């Protein structure tokens, strides 16, 4: 019987009979009057509609739409009925299964809210169609989807349009999938061919169609009820869909409102995002640039380290090569201690007149003269000026002082100054105590000494006095001893007063020295046998000779007689001193002694031409300065200390020091461009080594003040005056003997600072 066939009535006694056609069901509904109606369908949907009807009836009973008393009566009837007990007899009538259900059974079945087997004692087998009516599928859970939808609304202002659309599509797919999760397979064996399943999503439509089909079969009360029930189910479906749709719409609108509220400043947010993006790009670019700079710096630092390492190795290698070269190089030849050295061009053939000083020029004094002057001045300090008797324990030390030192009258200091008025540090003494460099700089503020402190200007005496002659050595030694004694005793003193007292005592000792020298010339004078032949040679060459001195005639006569003989005046000397005669002197006569007068008068009287006169003296200032600057005489200096100086520089050790110091100084000067710390350390070590060598060379000349002619690298103030006022200089007058009267002295051509240091072929 098809789904659209009209119902067929059967006797009541046949209620327990059931017939099941293949692929179809017969459903019997008992009327209240006891009759039954059978419906036939070829689709499984009717059965499912009936299952849904059970739920609807339960729903109607709950809301009192069906009388519960009727339901309970039907329940009691069904209990006493075999059908109510759930038993079905089976007859082998060619049907695969059958089903018979009454209205009471149906109502009771709904009220019991449980499931019963519709078969009785029949043993189950694979071909049996009796199955348990399945429970309703689980209700869909939309909570997760709603939470996700709410989160989507909250995050919409922070997402781009593409991200928001993507999440929305995912949410819709997940929302629709909730229905599929409630799928519950039922009656699969009846549809093994198609293997289709029935889900909750289609239940309401199936129920509505099934009930409508049943209700359209016969227009009676049940049909009307079923039609109403079908409409109710359809409305419920629509209501549920509308409610779900409204809720989703409300939630969506709510989230959209939130998103719109947050997106009011979308342009500002986009601008801020763009700014952040630009900032990030800038930071990235700067970071990239910094990385490049860092890489460059690291490479540069590495290269610099390599260069510094190479530079240091280069400097050390250069140092070693220079040292080996100097050691292999021969030492310079010795300097002849008896040579005559020229500061300026001098042609002796132009010289017609030779003049001489007496002290330390024509004559040489022994050390005993300095000792006599020191002891005599010390005695005068004690006896005449009443200085402490402890001064008697003082002893003359000829190794302490050198000629050319300056004495600072204000501070009581002995110091060595170079030709540029620079103080040589390490050569400043207060008494016998050496002053540290810091103390010297604290006193003078700098190394330079102003000219007004050294030379007399505008009739003002200078603050410093320079000891230029040899007689000054006893004075400097006694002055240092007195100052040292007061300093060690902690007694306050006035340096100017001590300087004046010591100078006065030394000057007082000179007359006593003259008397002693006249009595005992052999004690104080060195023999000079070659002097006579030198002077006679000049006379034989038709040269005039004369003697000018500030010493007494008795002293000169005793000395000349000791060195040459009592007939020394027969050498046609023209001795000149202070002229004491009251008669005017018009000319100088041989073998006569004159006293007084002045150089200008003598030169005019003798008709001497300055360039033809060569004068010898030992004091660059008092003997040579005026003659050179004002009269144009040619001058020669006799420097006794020159022999000791030459003996020192001729020592092998000194030559090695000098060669290496010159080379080391050149290394330092030529490699200052290497500025790395390692290279600076190397060069600094060279500087220390150079200072050590210079100090050793200084002590080889004099342990306190060094050489009379130079500081470490510059000429001394004494040398400056010597080179300025003397055309030639030597250690003794007799050193002129090997040179003919036609000899020409040429100054050594030294390289000026701006000239080549050496010539190469």
Coordinates of C-alpha atoms in Angstrom, one line a residue, residues 286-300:
X286 CA 68.7 52.3 11.6
X287 CA 69.4 48.9 13.1
X288 CA 70.5 47.7 9.7
X289 CA 72.7 50.8 9.4
X290 CA 74.1 50.3 12.9
X291 CA 74.8 46.7 12.1
X292 CA 76.7 47.9 9.0
X293 CA 78.5 50.5 11.0
X294 CA 79.3 47.9 13.7
X295 CA 80.6 45.6 11.1
X296 CA 82.7 48.3 9.6
X297 CA 84.0 49.3 13.0
X298 CA 84.8 45.7 13.8
X299 CA 86.6 45.3 10.5
X300 CA 88.3 48.6 11.0

